[in-house]
PDB file of C-alpha atoms and ligand atoms in Angstrom:
ATOM      1  CA  MET A   6       0.006   0.075  -0.111  1.00  0.00           C
ATOM      2  CA  LEU A   7       1.519   3.354  -1.070  1.00  0.00           C
ATOM      3  CA  ASP A   8       1.210   6.143   1.424  1.00  0.00           C
ATOM      4  CA  ILE A   9      -0.393   8.879  -0.591  1.00  0.00           C
ATOM      5  CA  ARG A  10      -1.647  12.016   1.204  1.00  0.00           C
ATOM      6  CA  ILE A  11      -3.717  14.431  -0.916  1.00  0.00           C
ATOM      7  CA  MET A  12      -4.174  18.012   0.503  1.00  0.00           C
ATOM      8  CA  LYS A  13      -7.195  19.933  -0.478  1.00  0.00           C
ATOM      9  CA  ASP A  14      -5.397  22.888  -2.105  1.00  0.00           C
ATOM     10  CA  GLU A  15      -1.992  24.379  -2.568  1.00  0.00           C
ATOM     11  CA  HIS A  16      -1.941  26.310   0.498  1.00  0.00           C
ATOM     12  CA  ALA A  17      -2.737  23.089   2.616  1.00  0.00           C
ATOM     13  CA  PHE A  18      -0.096  21.185   0.621  1.00  0.00           C
ATOM     14  CA  ASP A  19       2.463  23.848   1.356  1.00  0.00           C
ATOM     15  CA  VAL A  20       1.759  23.775   5.199  1.00  0.00           C
ATOM     16  CA  ALA A  21       1.723  19.933   5.146  1.00  0.00           C
ATOM     17  CA  ALA A  22       5.132  19.763   3.388  1.00  0.00           C
ATOM     18  CA  ALA A  23       6.606  22.516   5.669  1.00  0.00           C
ATOM     19  CA  TRP A  24       5.536  20.553   8.611  1.00  0.00           C
ATOM     20  CA  GLU A  25       7.449  17.460   7.289  1.00  0.00           C
ATOM     21  CA  ILE A  26      10.555  19.402   7.680  1.00  0.00           C
ATOM     22  CA  ILE A  27       9.764  21.041  11.157  1.00  0.00           C
ATOM     23  CA  GLY A  28       8.345  17.823  12.425  1.00  0.00           C
ATOM     24  CA  GLN A  29      11.479  15.989  11.415  1.00  0.00           C
ATOM     25  CA  ILE A  30      13.688  18.465  13.359  1.00  0.00           C
ATOM     26  CA  LEU A  31      11.500  18.349  16.381  1.00  0.00           C
ATOM     27  CA  LYS A  32      11.386  14.653  16.507  1.00  0.00           C
ATOM     28  CA  LYS A  33      15.199  14.266  15.966  1.00  0.00           C
ATOM     29  CA  PRO A  34      17.157  17.541  16.591  1.00  0.00           C
ATOM     30  CA  ASP A  35      20.427  16.262  14.910  1.00  0.00           C
ATOM     31  CA  SER A  36      18.431  15.198  11.714  1.00  0.00           C
ATOM     32  CA  VAL A  37      20.212  15.120   8.431  1.00  0.00           C
ATOM     33  CA  ILE A  38      17.621  16.506   5.978  1.00  0.00           C
ATOM     34  CA  GLY A  39      17.814  16.498   2.037  1.00  0.00           C
ATOM     35  CA  LEU A  40      15.971  19.229   0.173  1.00  0.00           C
ATOM     36  CA  SER A  41      15.006  20.069  -3.349  1.00  0.00           C
ATOM     37  CA  THR A  42      14.788  23.267  -5.149  1.00  0.00           C
ATOM     38  CA  GLY A  43      12.122  24.445  -7.671  1.00  0.00           C
ATOM     39  CA  ALA A  44       8.688  25.995  -7.716  1.00  0.00           C
ATOM     40  CA  THR A  45       7.143  23.229  -5.721  1.00  0.00           C
ATOM     41  CA  THR A  46       9.288  23.708  -2.701  1.00  0.00           C
ATOM     42  CA  LYS A  47       9.738  27.517  -2.487  1.00  0.00           C
ATOM     43  CA  ALA A  48       6.502  28.086  -0.434  1.00  0.00           C
ATOM     44  CA  MET A  49       6.969  25.370   1.961  1.00  0.00           C
ATOM     45  CA  HIS A  50      10.531  26.668   2.605  1.00  0.00           C
ATOM     46  CA  ALA A  51       9.131  30.108   3.298  1.00  0.00           C
ATOM     47  CA  ILE A  52       6.772  28.685   5.806  1.00  0.00           C
ATOM     48  CA  VAL A  53       9.456  26.691   7.704  1.00  0.00           C
ATOM     49  CA  ALA A  54      11.473  29.944   7.704  1.00  0.00           C
ATOM     50  CA  ASP A  55       8.508  31.997   8.815  1.00  0.00           C
ATOM     51  CA  ILE A  56       7.691  29.606  11.800  1.00  0.00           C
ATOM     52  CA  TYR A  57      11.309  29.538  12.745  1.00  0.00           C
ATOM     53  CA  ARG A  58      11.266  33.297  12.902  1.00  0.00           C
ATOM     54  CA  ARG A  59       8.176  33.559  15.028  1.00  0.00           C
ATOM     55  CA  TYR A  60       8.632  30.529  17.163  1.00  0.00           C
ATOM     56  CA  PRO A  61      12.287  29.493  17.169  1.00  0.00           C
ATOM     57  CA  PHE A  62      12.923  25.742  17.451  1.00  0.00           C
ATOM     58  CA  ASP A  63      16.441  24.258  18.016  1.00  0.00           C
ATOM     59  CA  THR A  64      18.376  23.886  14.765  1.00  0.00           C
ATOM     60  CA  SER A  65      21.784  23.974  16.473  1.00  0.00           C
ATOM     61  CA  ARG A  66      22.477  20.131  15.400  1.00  0.00           C
ATOM     62  CA  VAL A  67      20.460  19.915  12.104  1.00  0.00           C
ATOM     63  CA  THR A  68      22.505  19.180   8.880  1.00  0.00           C
ATOM     64  CA  LEU A  69      20.938  20.282   5.621  1.00  0.00           C
ATOM     65  CA  PHE A  70      21.842  19.385   1.941  1.00  0.00           C
ATOM     66  CA  ASN A  71      20.207  19.519  -1.387  1.00  0.00           C
ATOM     67  CA  VAL A  72      19.689  16.637  -3.540  1.00  0.00           C
ATOM     68  CA  ASP A  73      21.397  18.131  -6.565  1.00  0.00           C
ATOM     69  CA  GLU A  74      23.423  21.181  -7.688  1.00  0.00           C
ATOM     70  CA  LEU A  75      24.259  22.725 -11.093  1.00  0.00           C
ATOM     71  CA  THR A  76      27.847  22.325 -12.451  1.00  0.00           C
ATOM     72  CA  ASN A  77      30.120  24.909 -14.123  1.00  0.00           C
ATOM     73  CA  LEU A  78      28.283  28.014 -12.986  1.00  0.00           C
ATOM     74  CA  PRO A  79      29.240  30.327 -10.241  1.00  0.00           C
ATOM     75  CA  ARG A  80      27.109  30.419  -7.034  1.00  0.00           C
ATOM     76  CA  SER A  81      26.389  34.050  -7.898  1.00  0.00           C
ATOM     77  CA  TYR A  82      23.796  32.605 -10.477  1.00  0.00           C
ATOM     78  CA  ALA A  83      20.498  32.836  -8.553  1.00  0.00           C
ATOM     79  CA  GLY A  84      19.594  29.488 -10.073  1.00  0.00           C
ATOM     80  CA  CYS A  85      22.235  27.391  -8.214  1.00  0.00           C
ATOM     81  CA  CYS A  86      20.865  24.982  -5.611  1.00  0.00           C
ATOM     82  CA  TRP A  87      23.283  26.302  -2.944  1.00  0.00           C
ATOM     83  CA  THR A  88      22.088  29.826  -3.470  1.00  0.00           C
ATOM     84  CA  MET A  89      18.430  29.014  -3.471  1.00  0.00           C
ATOM     85  CA  ILE A  90      18.725  26.808  -0.257  1.00  0.00           C
ATOM     86  CA  GLN A  91      21.059  29.326   1.501  1.00  0.00           C
ATOM     87  CA  GLU A  92      18.482  32.092   0.922  1.00  0.00           C
ATOM     88  CA  GLN A  93      15.235  30.080   1.592  1.00  0.00           C
ATOM     89  CA  LEU A  94      16.366  27.841   4.512  1.00  0.00           C
ATOM     90  CA  ALA A  95      19.908  27.537   5.611  1.00  0.00           C
ATOM     91  CA  GLY A  96      20.257  31.395   6.246  1.00  0.00           C
ATOM     92  CA  PRO A  97      16.824  31.795   7.825  1.00  0.00           C
ATOM     93  CA  LEU A  98      17.287  28.548  10.145  1.00  0.00           C
ATOM     94  CA  GLU A  99      20.908  29.816  10.970  1.00  0.00           C
ATOM     95  CA  ILE A 100      22.542  26.676   9.738  1.00  0.00           C
ATOM     96  CA  PRO A 101      26.296  27.265   9.452  1.00  0.00           C
ATOM     97  CA  ALA A 102      28.387  26.346   6.466  1.00  0.00           C
ATOM     98  CA  ASP A 103      29.799  23.104   8.095  1.00  0.00           C
ATOM     99  CA  ARG A 104      26.054  21.790   8.597  1.00  0.00           C
ATOM    100  CA  PHE A 105      25.049  22.945   5.095  1.00  0.00           C
ATOM    101  CA  LEU A 106      26.492  20.011   2.875  1.00  0.00           C
ATOM    102  CA  MET A 107      26.867  20.921  -0.777  1.00  0.00           C
ATOM    103  CA  PRO A 108      29.209  20.176  -3.438  1.00  0.00           C
ATOM    104  CA  PRO A 109      30.918  23.123  -5.197  1.00  0.00           C
ATOM    105  CA  THR A 110      29.389  24.373  -8.578  1.00  0.00           C
ATOM    106  CA  ILE A 111      32.963  24.923 -10.042  1.00  0.00           C
ATOM    107  CA  SER A 112      35.696  22.035  -9.936  1.00  0.00           C
ATOM    108  CA  ASP A 113      38.284  20.602 -12.099  1.00  0.00           C
ATOM    109  CA  ASP A 114      37.252  17.035 -10.841  1.00  0.00           C
ATOM    110  CA  PHE A 115      33.618  16.408 -10.507  1.00  0.00           C
ATOM    111  CA  ASP A 116      34.048  12.700 -10.024  1.00  0.00           C
ATOM    112  CA  SER A 117      36.111  13.423  -6.762  1.00  0.00           C
ATOM    113  CA  GLU A 118      33.260  15.897  -5.720  1.00  0.00           C
ATOM    114  CA  CYS A 119      30.640  13.409  -6.213  1.00  0.00           C
ATOM    115  CA  ARG A 120      32.466  10.995  -3.917  1.00  0.00           C
ATOM    116  CA  ARG A 121      33.043  13.563  -1.328  1.00  0.00           C
ATOM    117  CA  PHE A 122      29.564  14.853  -1.188  1.00  0.00           C
ATOM    118  CA  GLN A 123      28.227  11.153  -0.899  1.00  0.00           C
ATOM    119  CA  GLU A 124      30.879  10.408   1.673  1.00  0.00           C
ATOM    120  CA  SER A 125      30.077  13.529   3.761  1.00  0.00           C
ATOM    121  CA  LEU A 126      26.499  12.384   3.984  1.00  0.00           C
ATOM    122  CA  GLU A 127      27.504   8.909   4.884  1.00  0.00           C
ATOM    123  CA  ALA A 128      29.945  10.121   7.496  1.00  0.00           C
ATOM    124  CA  ARG A 129      26.910  11.793   9.253  1.00  0.00           C
ATOM    125  CA  GLY A 130      24.997   8.547   9.072  1.00  0.00           C
ATOM    126  CA  GLY A 131      23.000   9.189   5.985  1.00  0.00           C
ATOM    127  CA  ALA A 132      20.000  11.159   5.441  1.00  0.00           C
ATOM    128  CA  ASP A 133      17.024  10.903   7.808  1.00  0.00           C
ATOM    129  CA  LEU A 134      14.494  12.570   5.403  1.00  0.00           C
ATOM    130  CA  GLN A 135      14.762  13.423   1.731  1.00  0.00           C
ATOM    131  CA  MET A 136      12.215  15.896   0.240  1.00  0.00           C
ATOM    132  CA  LEU A 137      11.996  15.372  -3.344  1.00  0.00           C
ATOM    133  CA  GLY A 138      10.444  17.280  -6.192  1.00  0.00           C
ATOM    134  CA  LEU A 139       9.086  15.549  -9.358  1.00  0.00           C
ATOM    135  CA  GLY A 140      10.408  16.685 -12.732  1.00  0.00           C
ATOM    136  CA  TYR A 141       8.084  17.245 -15.619  1.00  0.00           C
ATOM    137  CA  ASN A 142       9.576  14.178 -17.338  1.00  0.00           C
ATOM    138  CA  GLY A 143       9.542  12.135 -14.120  1.00  0.00           C
ATOM    139  CA  HIS A 144      13.034  12.861 -12.993  1.00  0.00           C
ATOM    140  CA  ILE A 145      14.174  12.968  -9.312  1.00  0.00           C
ATOM    141  CA  GLY A 146      17.168  15.081  -8.373  1.00  0.00           C
ATOM    142  CA  ILE A 147      18.693  15.556 -11.833  1.00  0.00           C
ATOM    143  CA  ASN A 148      18.396  11.822 -12.698  1.00  0.00           C
ATOM    144  CA  GLN A 149      16.877  11.923 -16.140  1.00  0.00           C
ATOM    145  CA  PRO A 150      14.654   9.006 -17.712  1.00  0.00           C
ATOM    146  CA  GLY A 151      17.063   6.119 -18.400  1.00  0.00           C
ATOM    147  CA  THR A 152      19.459   6.630 -15.410  1.00  0.00           C
ATOM    148  CA  PRO A 153      20.228   3.091 -14.098  1.00  0.00           C
ATOM    149  CA  PHE A 154      18.442   2.395 -10.610  1.00  0.00           C
ATOM    150  CA  GLY A 155      21.983   1.240  -9.364  1.00  0.00           C
ATOM    151  CA  SER A 156      23.312   4.819  -9.972  1.00  0.00           C
ATOM    152  CA  GLU A 157      25.461   6.553  -7.138  1.00  0.00           C
ATOM    153  CA  THR A 158      26.060  10.345  -7.078  1.00  0.00           C
ATOM    154  CA  TRP A 159      27.253  11.534 -10.520  1.00  0.00           C
ATOM    155  CA  VAL A 160      27.019  14.308 -12.939  1.00  0.00           C
ATOM    156  CA  SER A 161      23.935  13.901 -15.069  1.00  0.00           C
ATOM    157  CA  PRO A 162      22.726  15.911 -18.092  1.00  0.00           C
ATOM    158  CA  MET A 163      20.038  18.300 -17.376  1.00  0.00           C
ATOM    159  CA  ASP A 164      16.674  17.983 -18.915  1.00  0.00           C
ATOM    160  CA  PRO A 165      16.467  19.989 -22.193  1.00  0.00           C
ATOM    161  CA  VAL A 166      13.740  22.421 -20.928  1.00  0.00           C
ATOM    162  CA  PHE A 167      15.659  23.242 -17.801  1.00  0.00           C
ATOM    163  CA  GLU A 168      18.870  23.345 -19.658  1.00  0.00           C
ATOM    164  CA  SER A 169      17.766  25.986 -22.097  1.00  0.00           C
ATOM    165  CA  ARG A 170      16.334  28.038 -19.462  1.00  0.00           C
ATOM    166  CA  VAL A 171      19.532  28.041 -17.651  1.00  0.00           C
ATOM    167  CA  ARG A 172      21.458  28.883 -20.861  1.00  0.00           C
ATOM    168  CA  ARG A 173      19.097  31.810 -21.479  1.00  0.00           C
ATOM    169  CA  GLU A 174      19.446  33.122 -17.912  1.00  0.00           C
ATOM    170  CA  THR A 175      23.127  32.752 -17.793  1.00  0.00           C
ATOM    171  CA  GLY A 176      23.923  33.726 -21.373  1.00  0.00           C
ATOM    172  CA  VAL A 177      26.422  30.738 -21.764  1.00  0.00           C
ATOM    173  CA  GLY A 178      26.708  29.359 -25.225  1.00  0.00           C
ATOM    174  CA  ASP A 179      25.370  25.922 -26.532  1.00  0.00           C
ATOM    175  CA  ASP A 180      28.845  24.493 -26.508  1.00  0.00           C
ATOM    176  CA  TYR A 181      29.506  25.316 -22.841  1.00  0.00           C
ATOM    177  CA  PRO A 182      29.262  22.176 -20.654  1.00  0.00           C
ATOM    178  CA  LEU A 183      26.361  22.230 -18.120  1.00  0.00           C
ATOM    179  CA  GLY A 184      25.110  19.467 -15.923  1.00  0.00           C
ATOM    180  CA  GLY A 185      23.896  18.408 -12.561  1.00  0.00           C
ATOM    181  CA  LEU A 186      25.490  16.840  -9.871  1.00  0.00           C
ATOM    182  CA  THR A 187      22.864  14.816  -8.232  1.00  0.00           C
ATOM    183  CA  LEU A 188      22.470  12.064  -5.496  1.00  0.00           C
ATOM    184  CA  GLY A 189      21.968   8.946  -7.768  1.00  0.00           C
ATOM    185  CA  ILE A 190      18.842   6.833  -7.602  1.00  0.00           C
ATOM    186  CA  ARG A 191      20.493   4.019  -5.431  1.00  0.00           C
ATOM    187  CA  THR A 192      21.675   6.824  -2.919  1.00  0.00           C
ATOM    188  CA  ILE A 193      18.232   8.419  -2.735  1.00  0.00           C
ATOM    189  CA  MET A 194      16.697   5.027  -2.110  1.00  0.00           C
ATOM    190  CA  HIS A 195      19.003   4.683   0.802  1.00  0.00           C
ATOM    191  CA  THR A 196      17.390   7.467   2.695  1.00  0.00           C
ATOM    192  CA  ARG A 197      15.477   6.379   5.751  1.00  0.00           C
ATOM    193  CA  ARG A 198      12.415   8.407   4.774  1.00  0.00           C
ATOM    194  CA  ILE A 199      11.292  10.131   1.590  1.00  0.00           C
ATOM    195  CA  VAL A 200       8.633  12.672   0.978  1.00  0.00           C
ATOM    196  CA  LEU A 201       7.849  13.218  -2.715  1.00  0.00           C
ATOM    197  CA  VAL A 202       6.066  16.635  -3.083  1.00  0.00           C
ATOM    198  CA  ALA A 203       4.027  17.584  -6.215  1.00  0.00           C
ATOM    199  CA  LYS A 204       1.529  20.254  -6.682  1.00  0.00           C
ATOM    200  CA  GLY A 205      -0.376  21.604  -9.606  1.00  0.00           C
ATOM    201  CA  GLU A 206      -2.247  20.239 -12.504  1.00  0.00           C
ATOM    202  CA  HIS A 207       0.714  20.289 -14.758  1.00  0.00           C
ATOM    203  CA  LYS A 208       2.126  17.454 -12.521  1.00  0.00           C
ATOM    204  CA  ALA A 209      -1.092  15.259 -12.572  1.00  0.00           C
ATOM    205  CA  GLU A 210      -0.280  13.086 -15.473  1.00  0.00           C
ATOM    206  CA  MET A 211       3.323  12.401 -14.200  1.00  0.00           C
ATOM    207  CA  VAL A 212       1.977  11.709 -10.682  1.00  0.00           C
ATOM    208  CA  ARG A 213      -0.478   9.173 -12.110  1.00  0.00           C
ATOM    209  CA  ARG A 214       2.364   7.359 -14.176  1.00  0.00           C
ATOM    210  CA  MET A 215       4.859   7.495 -11.103  1.00  0.00           C
ATOM    211  CA  LEU A 216       2.246   5.863  -8.890  1.00  0.00           C
ATOM    212  CA  ARG A 217       0.009   3.741 -11.136  1.00  0.00           C
ATOM    213  CA  GLY A 218       2.403   2.749 -13.796  1.00  0.00           C
ATOM    214  CA  PRO A 219       5.188   0.244 -13.910  1.00  0.00           C
ATOM    215  CA  VAL A 220       8.520   0.666 -11.989  1.00  0.00           C
ATOM    216  CA  THR A 221      10.826   1.502 -14.754  1.00  0.00           C
ATOM    217  CA  GLU A 222      14.007   3.403 -15.446  1.00  0.00           C
ATOM    218  CA  GLU A 223      12.331   5.332 -18.061  1.00  0.00           C
ATOM    219  CA  LEU A 224      10.329   7.106 -15.187  1.00  0.00           C
ATOM    220  CA  PRO A 225      12.905   7.469 -12.548  1.00  0.00           C
ATOM    221  CA  ALA A 226      10.258   8.615  -9.829  1.00  0.00           C
ATOM    222  CA  SER A 227       8.456   5.249 -10.336  1.00  0.00           C
ATOM    223  CA  VAL A 228      11.334   3.683  -8.203  1.00  0.00           C
ATOM    224  CA  LEU A 229       9.822   5.261  -5.134  1.00  0.00           C
ATOM    225  CA  GLN A 230       6.958   2.734  -5.179  1.00  0.00           C
ATOM    226  CA  LEU A 231       9.690   0.269  -3.899  1.00  0.00           C
ATOM    227  CA  HIS A 232      10.760   2.532  -1.028  1.00  0.00           C
ATOM    228  CA  PRO A 233       9.754   1.196   2.427  1.00  0.00           C
ATOM    229  CA  CYS A 234       9.180   4.498   3.701  1.00  0.00           C
ATOM    230  CA  CYS A 235       8.060   7.003   1.208  1.00  0.00           C
ATOM    231  CA  THR A 236       5.107   9.507   1.482  1.00  0.00           C
ATOM    232  CA  PHE A 237       3.651  10.960  -1.709  1.00  0.00           C
ATOM    233  CA  LEU A 238       2.352  14.323  -0.671  1.00  0.00           C
ATOM    234  CA  LEU A 239       0.069  16.002  -3.248  1.00  0.00           C
ATOM    235  CA  ASP A 240      -2.302  18.599  -3.705  1.00  0.00           C
ATOM    236  CA  ALA A 241      -5.784  18.015  -5.147  1.00  0.00           C
ATOM    237  CA  ALA A 242      -4.783  19.198  -8.646  1.00  0.00           C
ATOM    238  CA  ALA A 243      -1.690  17.010  -8.889  1.00  0.00           C
ATOM    239  CA  ALA A 244      -3.695  13.981  -7.624  1.00  0.00           C
ATOM    240  CA  ARG A 245      -6.687  14.560 -10.029  1.00  0.00           C
ATOM    241  CA  TYR A 246      -6.045  11.495 -12.181  1.00  0.00           C
ATOM    242  CA  LEU A 247      -5.426   8.999  -9.368  1.00  0.00           C
ATOM    243  CA  SER A 248      -8.990   8.072  -8.622  1.00  0.00           C
ATOM    244  CA  GLU A 249     -10.040   7.564 -12.096  1.00  0.00           C
TER     245      GLU A 249
HETATM  246  C1  LIG B 314      14.597  20.681 -10.948  1.00  0.00           C
HETATM  247  C2  LIG B 314      15.464  20.091  -9.633  1.00  0.00           C
HETATM  248  C3  LIG B 314      14.688  19.004  -9.075  1.00  0.00           C
HETATM  249  C4  LIG B 314      13.226  19.285  -8.853  1.00  0.00           C
HETATM  250  C5  LIG B 314      12.655  19.557 -10.086  1.00  0.00           C
HETATM  251  C6  LIG B 314      11.104  20.030  -9.914  1.00  0.00           C
HETATM  252  O1  LIG B 314      14.976  19.760 -11.966  1.00  0.00           O
HETATM  253  N1  LIG B 314      16.657  19.810 -10.029  1.00  0.00           N
HETATM  254  O2  LIG B 314      15.308  18.559  -7.881  1.00  0.00           O
HETATM  255  O3  LIG B 314      12.612  18.328  -8.177  1.00  0.00           O
HETATM  256  O4  LIG B 314      13.259  20.812 -10.660  1.00  0.00           O
HETATM  257  O5  LIG B 314      10.876  21.368 -10.140  1.00  0.00           O
HETATM  258  P1  LIG B 314       9.608  22.137  -9.897  1.00  0.00           P
HETATM  259  O6  LIG B 314       9.126  22.058  -8.557  1.00  0.00           O
HETATM  260  O7  LIG B 314       9.816  23.582 -10.342  1.00  0.00           O
HETATM  261  O8  LIG B 314       8.599  21.677 -10.887  1.00  0.00           O
END
């Protein structure tokens, strides 16, 4: 039986998702929590930050990281995951640099950076909670369709829609190498608890395929059907094809 929670509207979804993060910190103050960037998670992060500002809770032992990061762009680009999470959560929750684990965006040796990122998580006992967005093509992290389920942390190509947006925003040419350093599918599946978050009607068909379709490498998020402790948190719009 999959654990599917459907919230009545977008705001109820944002609050429930924010509460997953806050609840994790209250339950285990030394939690290691993985985050995701994007339109889906922005409002939930703002709610977490707002609650912390108004009713501070103990974040002195929390470790944060993001599931993925762009490669070959400076952190001054607002679309870098480090930059977004720093602004949305790590800064507001007063998490210092040594408890905000992220690979660099610029490096001569991304293979070593992938290893280091994964080892730094393992050294803290692995993630207690991974919040995951759902890509429009079924990707999780930056693992695109076709990524082997056995993949470890690696540098993946971006999806074409996202890549062209990043090229437009940064002005880099088509021959400039861009990619995404992402936890692999196997690494993600080792997280103790996962909350997959999806909202909006534009995600509804992909949500249906993720939950009702076969588990296949052609749709990376479908692997979450096999995780022993994954909650699928949706708003009504994203869930609209589930009951049919
Ligand atoms: C990007 C991120 C993913 C995220 C996805 C969903 O691809 N790298 O980690 O889950 O976007 O984004 P959105 O919430 O904007 O639909």
